[in-house]
Coordinates of C-alpha atoms and ligand atoms in Angstrom, one line a residue:
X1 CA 21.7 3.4 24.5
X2 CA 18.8 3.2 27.3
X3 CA 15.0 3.9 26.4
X4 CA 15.3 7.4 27.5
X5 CA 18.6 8.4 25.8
X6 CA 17.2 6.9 21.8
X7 CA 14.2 9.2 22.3
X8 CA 16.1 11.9 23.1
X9 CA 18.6 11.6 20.4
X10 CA 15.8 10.7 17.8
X11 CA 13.6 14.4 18.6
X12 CA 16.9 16.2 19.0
X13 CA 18.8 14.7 15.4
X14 CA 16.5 14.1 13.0
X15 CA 14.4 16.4 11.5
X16 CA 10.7 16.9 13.2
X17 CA 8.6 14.9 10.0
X18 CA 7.2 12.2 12.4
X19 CA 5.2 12.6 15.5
X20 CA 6.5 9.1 17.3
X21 CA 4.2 7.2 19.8
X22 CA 6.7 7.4 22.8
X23 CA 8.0 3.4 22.8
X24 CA 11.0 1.8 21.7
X25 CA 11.1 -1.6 19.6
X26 CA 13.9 -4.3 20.1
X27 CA 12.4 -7.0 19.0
X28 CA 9.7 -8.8 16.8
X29 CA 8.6 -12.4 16.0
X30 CA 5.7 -13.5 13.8
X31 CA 2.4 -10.6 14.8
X32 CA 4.3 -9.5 18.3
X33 CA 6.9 -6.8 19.0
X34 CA 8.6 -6.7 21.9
X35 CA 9.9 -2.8 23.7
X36 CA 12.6 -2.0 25.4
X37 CA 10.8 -2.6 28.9
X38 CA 10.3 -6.2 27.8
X39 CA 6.3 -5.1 27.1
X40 CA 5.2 -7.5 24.5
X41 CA 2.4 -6.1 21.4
X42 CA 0.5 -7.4 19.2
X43 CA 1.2 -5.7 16.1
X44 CA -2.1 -5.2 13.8
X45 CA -0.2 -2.0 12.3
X46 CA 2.4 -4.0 10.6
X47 CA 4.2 -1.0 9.6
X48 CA 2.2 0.3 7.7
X49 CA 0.9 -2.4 5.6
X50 CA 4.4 -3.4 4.6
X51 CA 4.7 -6.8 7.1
X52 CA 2.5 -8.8 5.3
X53 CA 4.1 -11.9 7.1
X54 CA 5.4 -10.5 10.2
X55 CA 8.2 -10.5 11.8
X56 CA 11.3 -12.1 11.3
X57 CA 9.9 -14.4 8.8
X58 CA 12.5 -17.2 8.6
X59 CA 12.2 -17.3 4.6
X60 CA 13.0 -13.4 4.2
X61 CA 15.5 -14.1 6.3
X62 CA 17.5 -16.7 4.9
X63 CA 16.9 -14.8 1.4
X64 CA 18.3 -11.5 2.6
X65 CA 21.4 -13.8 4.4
X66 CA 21.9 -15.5 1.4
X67 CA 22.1 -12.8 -1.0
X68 CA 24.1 -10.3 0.8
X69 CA 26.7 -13.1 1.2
X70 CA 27.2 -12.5 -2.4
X71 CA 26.4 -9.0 -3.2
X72 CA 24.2 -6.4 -2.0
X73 CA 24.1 -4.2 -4.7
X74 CA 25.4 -3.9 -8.4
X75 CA 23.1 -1.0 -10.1
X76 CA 21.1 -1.6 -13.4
X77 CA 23.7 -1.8 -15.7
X78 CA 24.6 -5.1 -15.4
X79 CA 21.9 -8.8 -14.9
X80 CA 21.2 -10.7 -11.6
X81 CA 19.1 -13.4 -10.9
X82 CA 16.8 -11.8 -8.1
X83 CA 14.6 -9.0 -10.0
X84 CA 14.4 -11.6 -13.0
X85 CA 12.3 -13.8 -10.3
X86 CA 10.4 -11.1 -8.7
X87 CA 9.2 -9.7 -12.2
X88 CA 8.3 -13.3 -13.7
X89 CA 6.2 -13.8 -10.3
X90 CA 4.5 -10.9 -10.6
X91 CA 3.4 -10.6 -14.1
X92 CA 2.7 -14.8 -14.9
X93 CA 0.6 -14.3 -11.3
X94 CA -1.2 -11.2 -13.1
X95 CA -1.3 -10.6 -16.8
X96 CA 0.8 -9.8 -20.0
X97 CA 3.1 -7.0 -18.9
X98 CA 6.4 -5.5 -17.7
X99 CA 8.0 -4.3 -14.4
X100 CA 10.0 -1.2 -13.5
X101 CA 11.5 -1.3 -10.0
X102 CA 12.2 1.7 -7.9
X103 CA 12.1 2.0 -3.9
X104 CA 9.0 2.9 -2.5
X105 CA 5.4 3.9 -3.3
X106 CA 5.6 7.2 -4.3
X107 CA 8.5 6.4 -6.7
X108 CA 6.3 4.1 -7.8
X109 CA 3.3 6.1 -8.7
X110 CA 5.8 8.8 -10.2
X111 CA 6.9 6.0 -12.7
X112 CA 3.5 5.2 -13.4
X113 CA 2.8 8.7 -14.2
X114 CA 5.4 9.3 -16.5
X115 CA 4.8 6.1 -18.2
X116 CA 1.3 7.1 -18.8
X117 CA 2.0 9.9 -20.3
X118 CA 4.9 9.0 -22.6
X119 CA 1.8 6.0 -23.9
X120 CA -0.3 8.9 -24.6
X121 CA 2.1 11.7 -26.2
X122 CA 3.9 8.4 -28.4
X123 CA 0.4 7.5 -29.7
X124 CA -1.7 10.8 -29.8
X125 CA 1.4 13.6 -29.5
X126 CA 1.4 16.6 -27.1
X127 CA -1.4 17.9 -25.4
X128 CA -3.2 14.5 -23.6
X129 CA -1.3 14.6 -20.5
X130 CA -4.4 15.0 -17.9
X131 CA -4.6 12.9 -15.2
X132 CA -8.0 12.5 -13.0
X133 CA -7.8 11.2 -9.4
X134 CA -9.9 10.9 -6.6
X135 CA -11.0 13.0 -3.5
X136 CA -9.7 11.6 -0.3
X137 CA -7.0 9.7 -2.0
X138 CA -3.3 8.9 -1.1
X139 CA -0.8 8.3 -3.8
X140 CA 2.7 9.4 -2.1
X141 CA 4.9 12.6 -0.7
X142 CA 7.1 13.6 -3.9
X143 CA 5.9 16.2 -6.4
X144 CA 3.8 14.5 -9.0
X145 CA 2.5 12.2 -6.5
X146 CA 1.7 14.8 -4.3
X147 CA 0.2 16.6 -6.7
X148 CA -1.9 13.5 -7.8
X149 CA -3.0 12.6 -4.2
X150 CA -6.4 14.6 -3.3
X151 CA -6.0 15.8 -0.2
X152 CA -5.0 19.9 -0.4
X153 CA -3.8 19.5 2.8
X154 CA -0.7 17.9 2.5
X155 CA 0.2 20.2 -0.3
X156 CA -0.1 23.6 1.7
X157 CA 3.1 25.6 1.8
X158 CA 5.1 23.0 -0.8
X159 CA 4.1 24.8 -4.0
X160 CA 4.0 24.9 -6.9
X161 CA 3.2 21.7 -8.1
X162 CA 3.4 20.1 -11.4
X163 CA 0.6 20.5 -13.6
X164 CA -1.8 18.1 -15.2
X165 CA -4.1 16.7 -12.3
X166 CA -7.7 17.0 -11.6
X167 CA -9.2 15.4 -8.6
X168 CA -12.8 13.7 -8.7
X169 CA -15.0 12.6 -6.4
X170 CA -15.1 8.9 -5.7
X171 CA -17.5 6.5 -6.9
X172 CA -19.1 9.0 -8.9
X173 CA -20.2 7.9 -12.5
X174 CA -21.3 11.7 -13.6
X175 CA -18.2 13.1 -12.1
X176 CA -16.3 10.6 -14.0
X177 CA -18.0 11.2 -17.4
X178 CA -17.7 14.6 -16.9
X179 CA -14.1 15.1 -16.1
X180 CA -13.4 12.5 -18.9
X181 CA -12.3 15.5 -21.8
X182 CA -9.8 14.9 -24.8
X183 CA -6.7 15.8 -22.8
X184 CA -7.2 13.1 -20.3
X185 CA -4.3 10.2 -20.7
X186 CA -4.7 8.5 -17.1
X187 CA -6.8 7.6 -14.0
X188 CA -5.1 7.2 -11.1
X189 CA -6.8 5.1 -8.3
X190 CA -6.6 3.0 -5.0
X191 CA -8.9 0.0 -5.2
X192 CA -10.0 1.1 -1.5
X193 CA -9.2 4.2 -0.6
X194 CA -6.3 3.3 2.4
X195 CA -5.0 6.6 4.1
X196 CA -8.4 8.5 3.4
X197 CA -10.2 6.4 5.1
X198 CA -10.3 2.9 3.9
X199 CA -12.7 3.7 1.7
X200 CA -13.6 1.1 -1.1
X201 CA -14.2 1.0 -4.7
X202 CA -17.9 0.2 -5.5
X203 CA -17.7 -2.7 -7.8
X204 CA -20.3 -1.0 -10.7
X205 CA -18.1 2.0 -10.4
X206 CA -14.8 0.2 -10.9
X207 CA -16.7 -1.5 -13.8
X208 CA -17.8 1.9 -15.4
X209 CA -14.4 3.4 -14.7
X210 CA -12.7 0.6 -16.8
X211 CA -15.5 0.9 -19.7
X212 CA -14.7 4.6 -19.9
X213 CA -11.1 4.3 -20.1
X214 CA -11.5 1.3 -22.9
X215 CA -14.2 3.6 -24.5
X216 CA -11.2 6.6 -24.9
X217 CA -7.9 5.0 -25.0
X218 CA -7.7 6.0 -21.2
X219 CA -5.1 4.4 -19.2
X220 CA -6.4 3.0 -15.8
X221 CA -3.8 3.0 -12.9
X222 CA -4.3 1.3 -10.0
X223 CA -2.4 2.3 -7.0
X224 CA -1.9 -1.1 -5.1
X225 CA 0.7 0.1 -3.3
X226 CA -1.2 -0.8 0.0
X227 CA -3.6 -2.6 -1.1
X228 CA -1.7 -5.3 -3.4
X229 CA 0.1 -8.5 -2.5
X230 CA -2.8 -10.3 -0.8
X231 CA -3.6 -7.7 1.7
X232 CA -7.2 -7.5 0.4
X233 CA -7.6 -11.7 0.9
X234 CA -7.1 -11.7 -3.2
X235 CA -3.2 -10.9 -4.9
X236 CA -4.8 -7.3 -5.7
X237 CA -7.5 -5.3 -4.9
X238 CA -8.4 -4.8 -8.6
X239 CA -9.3 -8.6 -8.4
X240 CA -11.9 -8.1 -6.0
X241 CA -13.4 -5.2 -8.0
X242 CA -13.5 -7.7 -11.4
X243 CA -11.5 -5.4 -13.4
X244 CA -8.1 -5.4 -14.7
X245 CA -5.9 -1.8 -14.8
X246 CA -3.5 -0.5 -17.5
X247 CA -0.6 -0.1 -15.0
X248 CA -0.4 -1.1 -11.3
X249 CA 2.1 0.9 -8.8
X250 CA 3.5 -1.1 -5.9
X251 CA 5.6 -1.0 -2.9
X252 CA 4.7 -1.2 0.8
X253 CA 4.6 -5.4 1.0
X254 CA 6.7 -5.8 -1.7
X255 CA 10.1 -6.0 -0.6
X256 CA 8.9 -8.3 2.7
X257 CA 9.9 -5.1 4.9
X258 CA 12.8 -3.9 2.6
X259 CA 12.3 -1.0 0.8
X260 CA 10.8 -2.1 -2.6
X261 CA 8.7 -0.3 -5.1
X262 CA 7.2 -1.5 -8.4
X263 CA 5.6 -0.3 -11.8
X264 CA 3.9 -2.8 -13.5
X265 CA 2.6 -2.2 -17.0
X266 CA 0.8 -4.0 -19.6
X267 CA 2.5 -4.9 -22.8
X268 CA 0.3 -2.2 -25.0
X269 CA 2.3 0.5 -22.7
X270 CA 5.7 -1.3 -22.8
X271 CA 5.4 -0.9 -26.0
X272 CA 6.3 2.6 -25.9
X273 CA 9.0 2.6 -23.5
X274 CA 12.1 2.3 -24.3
X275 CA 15.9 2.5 -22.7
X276 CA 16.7 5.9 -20.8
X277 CA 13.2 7.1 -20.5
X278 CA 13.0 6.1 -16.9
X279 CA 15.5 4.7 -14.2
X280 CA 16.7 4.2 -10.4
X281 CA 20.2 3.8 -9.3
X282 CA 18.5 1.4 -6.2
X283 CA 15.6 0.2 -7.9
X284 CA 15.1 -3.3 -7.5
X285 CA 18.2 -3.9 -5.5
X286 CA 19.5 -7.3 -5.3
X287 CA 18.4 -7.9 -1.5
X288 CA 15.1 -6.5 -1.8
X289 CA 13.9 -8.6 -4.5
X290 CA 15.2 -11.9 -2.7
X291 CA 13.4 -10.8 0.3
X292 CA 10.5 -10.1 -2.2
X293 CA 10.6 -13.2 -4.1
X294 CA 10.5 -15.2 -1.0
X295 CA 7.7 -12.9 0.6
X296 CA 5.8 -13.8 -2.9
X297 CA 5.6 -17.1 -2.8
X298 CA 4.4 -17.2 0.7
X299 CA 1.7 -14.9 0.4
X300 CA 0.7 -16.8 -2.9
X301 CA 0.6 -20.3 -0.8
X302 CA -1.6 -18.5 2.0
X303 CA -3.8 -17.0 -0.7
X304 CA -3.9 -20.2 -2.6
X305 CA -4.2 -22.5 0.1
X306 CA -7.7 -20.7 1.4
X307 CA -6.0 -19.9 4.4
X308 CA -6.4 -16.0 3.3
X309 CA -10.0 -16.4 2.8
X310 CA -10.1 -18.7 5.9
X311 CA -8.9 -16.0 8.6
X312 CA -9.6 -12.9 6.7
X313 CA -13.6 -14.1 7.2
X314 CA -13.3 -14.5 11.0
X315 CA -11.6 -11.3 11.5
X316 CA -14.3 -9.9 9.8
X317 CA -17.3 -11.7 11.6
X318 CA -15.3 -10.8 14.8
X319 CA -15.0 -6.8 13.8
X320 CA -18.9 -7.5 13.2
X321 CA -19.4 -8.0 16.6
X322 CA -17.5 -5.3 17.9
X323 CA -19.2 -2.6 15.6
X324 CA -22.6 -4.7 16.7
X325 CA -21.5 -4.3 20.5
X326 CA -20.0 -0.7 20.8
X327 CA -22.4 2.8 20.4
X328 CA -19.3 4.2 19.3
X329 CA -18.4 2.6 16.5
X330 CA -20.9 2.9 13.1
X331 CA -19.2 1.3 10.3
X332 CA -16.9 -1.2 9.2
X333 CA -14.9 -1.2 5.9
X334 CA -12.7 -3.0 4.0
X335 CA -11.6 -6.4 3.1
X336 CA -9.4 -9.4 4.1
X337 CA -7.0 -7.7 6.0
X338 CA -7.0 -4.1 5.9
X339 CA -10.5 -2.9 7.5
X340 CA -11.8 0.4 9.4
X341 CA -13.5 1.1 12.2
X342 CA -15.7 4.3 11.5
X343 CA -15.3 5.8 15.6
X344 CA -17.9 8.5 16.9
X345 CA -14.8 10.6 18.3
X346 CA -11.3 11.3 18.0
X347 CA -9.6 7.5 17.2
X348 CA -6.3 9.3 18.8
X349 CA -7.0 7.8 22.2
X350 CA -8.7 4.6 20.8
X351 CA -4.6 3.6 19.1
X352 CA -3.2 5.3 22.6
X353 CA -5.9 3.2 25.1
X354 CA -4.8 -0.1 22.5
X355 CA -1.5 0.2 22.5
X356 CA -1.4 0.6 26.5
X357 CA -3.3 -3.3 26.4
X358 CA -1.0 -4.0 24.2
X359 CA -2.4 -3.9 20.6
X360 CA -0.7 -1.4 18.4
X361 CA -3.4 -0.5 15.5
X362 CA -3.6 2.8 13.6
X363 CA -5.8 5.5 12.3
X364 CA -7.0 6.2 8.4
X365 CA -8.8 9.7 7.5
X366 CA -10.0 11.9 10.0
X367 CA -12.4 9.4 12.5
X368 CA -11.2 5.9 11.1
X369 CA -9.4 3.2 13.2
X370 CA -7.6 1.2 10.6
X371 CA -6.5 -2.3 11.1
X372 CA -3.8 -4.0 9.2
X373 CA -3.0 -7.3 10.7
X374 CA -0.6 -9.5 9.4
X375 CA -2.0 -12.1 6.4
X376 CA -0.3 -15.0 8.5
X377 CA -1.9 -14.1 12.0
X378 CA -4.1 -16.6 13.6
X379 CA -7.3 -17.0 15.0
X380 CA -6.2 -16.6 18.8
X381 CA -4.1 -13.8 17.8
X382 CA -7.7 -12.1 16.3
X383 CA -9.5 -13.2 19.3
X384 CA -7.0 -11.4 21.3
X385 CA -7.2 -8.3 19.0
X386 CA -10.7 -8.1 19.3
X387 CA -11.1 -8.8 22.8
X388 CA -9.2 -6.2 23.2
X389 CA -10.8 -3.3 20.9
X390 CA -13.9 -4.6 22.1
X391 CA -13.2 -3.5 25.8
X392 CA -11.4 0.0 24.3
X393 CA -14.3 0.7 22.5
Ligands
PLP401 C1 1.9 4.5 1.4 C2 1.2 4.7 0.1 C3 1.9 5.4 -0.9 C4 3.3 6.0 -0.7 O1 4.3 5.0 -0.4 P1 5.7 5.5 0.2 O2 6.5 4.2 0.1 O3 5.5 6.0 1.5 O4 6.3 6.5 -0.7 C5 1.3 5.6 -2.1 N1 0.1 5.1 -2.3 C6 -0.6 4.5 -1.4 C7 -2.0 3.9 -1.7 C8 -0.1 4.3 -0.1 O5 -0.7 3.6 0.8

């Protein structure tokens, strides 16, 4: 198929969910993508946060070869070798706990809601189901975490939800302590807020947040599901914030650009659940959790070996300038690798003006240019980036 025909076939077959920048991908290697015109990019989008690594990384690659040479999928009735590795990497790199694997992030936070709940009704009985979460926030496209993410709009026309949510305004203490009644069993919350704007935790607010939910048997769920697996410089964004959650949903990075979600949580809510309360017929497939286990260990070594900390801080001091240079721009947010751009305007043409030099970035809430480079990019690929958005903006 040519260019013109994939387009063509894409808006006339598959269902209109997805407004698609008009280009077609063949190829990628390392931060670049390559189109169908031979046009080469460099990718600071990264599919979404999920190519944490890049492209055609050789380890995911010989991890994906390797274990689809022997099977590619089995289900969860019987023991392989690849989630075993993926879940002892996760929780010996984090703290005492347990892993449930599903698909994607939403799954993800779904499991993480039911778990919560099934804590609370095991040790207090019916009735504490409540879970608070915040303004602005993003936690997935099926019905609980729909109904836990807090923005209205994405829920017009689907009703009716689930019950049980309350949204709160972020880092807000009185909000918090209000909202915080005898029904409440959970909070749900991103470490920075990614879709709604990148939008970070304050650190004295995370600390309060955690006091509370120690105070009242609270559970605190962080959705990591963009921000985890180094792509705030640190292995989570809850290690940046100095506090340590209840349960932790993941996904996007996760399966080093196969489709991988996770639940992790802490061996006080193991506790209570047991076989049959929860399950996926693909979760943690075989392949994804190589390409996982590989994708892991590399972003442990760069997060280990400085490197993270290293590049993460120019990009920074080179955003700096930009936001220093341009009238347009006013703020910059974030952290290691996933930062905004606050843009006095419509970011639409911003993404459209970069991509035609070449830089594919994307947007976050409703005037944020988002960046989301790869955690192995390097300091000429930055000075490119920036050299460019300099000149867009
Ligand atoms: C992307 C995202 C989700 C949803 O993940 P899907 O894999 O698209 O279901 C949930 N929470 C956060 C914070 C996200 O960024």
């Amino acid at each position: 198929m040519n260019t013109k025909e994939i387009i063509k076939k894409t808006d006339k077959y598959l269902l209109g969910t997805y407004k698609r920048f008009p280009v077609v991908f063949e190829k990628g290697r390392g931060s670049w993508l390559t189109d169908s015109d031979g046009n080469k990019y460099l990718d600071y989008v990264g599919g979404i946060a999920v190519n944490s690594l890049g492209h055609g990384n050789t380890g995911i690659k010989k991890a994906v070869q390797t274990q689809s040479a022997k099977f590619s999928h089995i289900s969860n009735l019987y023991y392989y070798e690849s989630t075993a590795e993926l879940a002892e990497l996760v929780v010996k790199n984090t703290f005492p706990s347990r892993v449930f694997f599903c698909n994607s992030g939403a799954e993800a936070n779904e499991g993480a809601i039911k778990f919560a709940r099934k804590y609370s009704y095991s040790k207090f009985g019916k009735g504490r189901n409540l879970i608070l979460s915040l303004n602005g926030s993003f936690h997935g496209r099926l019905y609980g975490s729909l109904a836990a993410t807090g923005q209205k709009a994405l829920r017009e026309g689907f009703g009716p939800f689930p019950g049980g949510f309350k949204h709160i305004p972020p880092n807000d203490e009185a909000a918090l302590e209000k909202a915080l009644s005898e029904k409440v069993c959970a909070i749900i919350a991103e470490p920075i807020l990614a879709e709604g704007g990148v939008i970070p935790l304050r650190k004295d607010y995370a600390k309060k947040l955690r006091e509370l939910c120690n105070k009242n048997d609270v559970l605190l769920i962080m959705d990591e599901v963009q921000t985890g697996l180094g792509r705030t410089g640190d292995l989570f964004g809850y290690v940046g914030l100095g506090i340590k959650p209840d349960i932790v949903s993941m996904a996007k990075p996760l399966g080093g650009g196969l489709p991988l979600g996770a639940v992790q949580v802490s061996s006080s809510v193991a506790k209570h659940i047991s076989a049959g309360d929860h399950g996926s017929t693909f979760g943690g497939n075989p392949v994804s959790c190589a390409a996982g286990v590989s994708a892991f260990n590399q972003v442990l070594e760069i997060i280990k070996s400085g490197r993270a900390e290293e590049v993460s801080g120019y990009l920074e001091k080179k955003l700096v300038e930009i936001v220093d240079a341009s009238s347009k721009v006013t703020d910059l947010s974030g952290r290691g690798f996933i930062w905004g751009l606050k843009y006095n305007g419509d970011p639409a043409g911003v993404i459209k003006k970069c991509m035609d030099e070449g830089l594919l970035i994307y947007k976050a809430g409703k005037d944020i240019v988002r960046i989301l480079p790869p955690l192995n990019t390097t300091r000429s690929e930055i000075n490119k980036a920036c050299s460019i958005l300099k000149k867009v903006l």
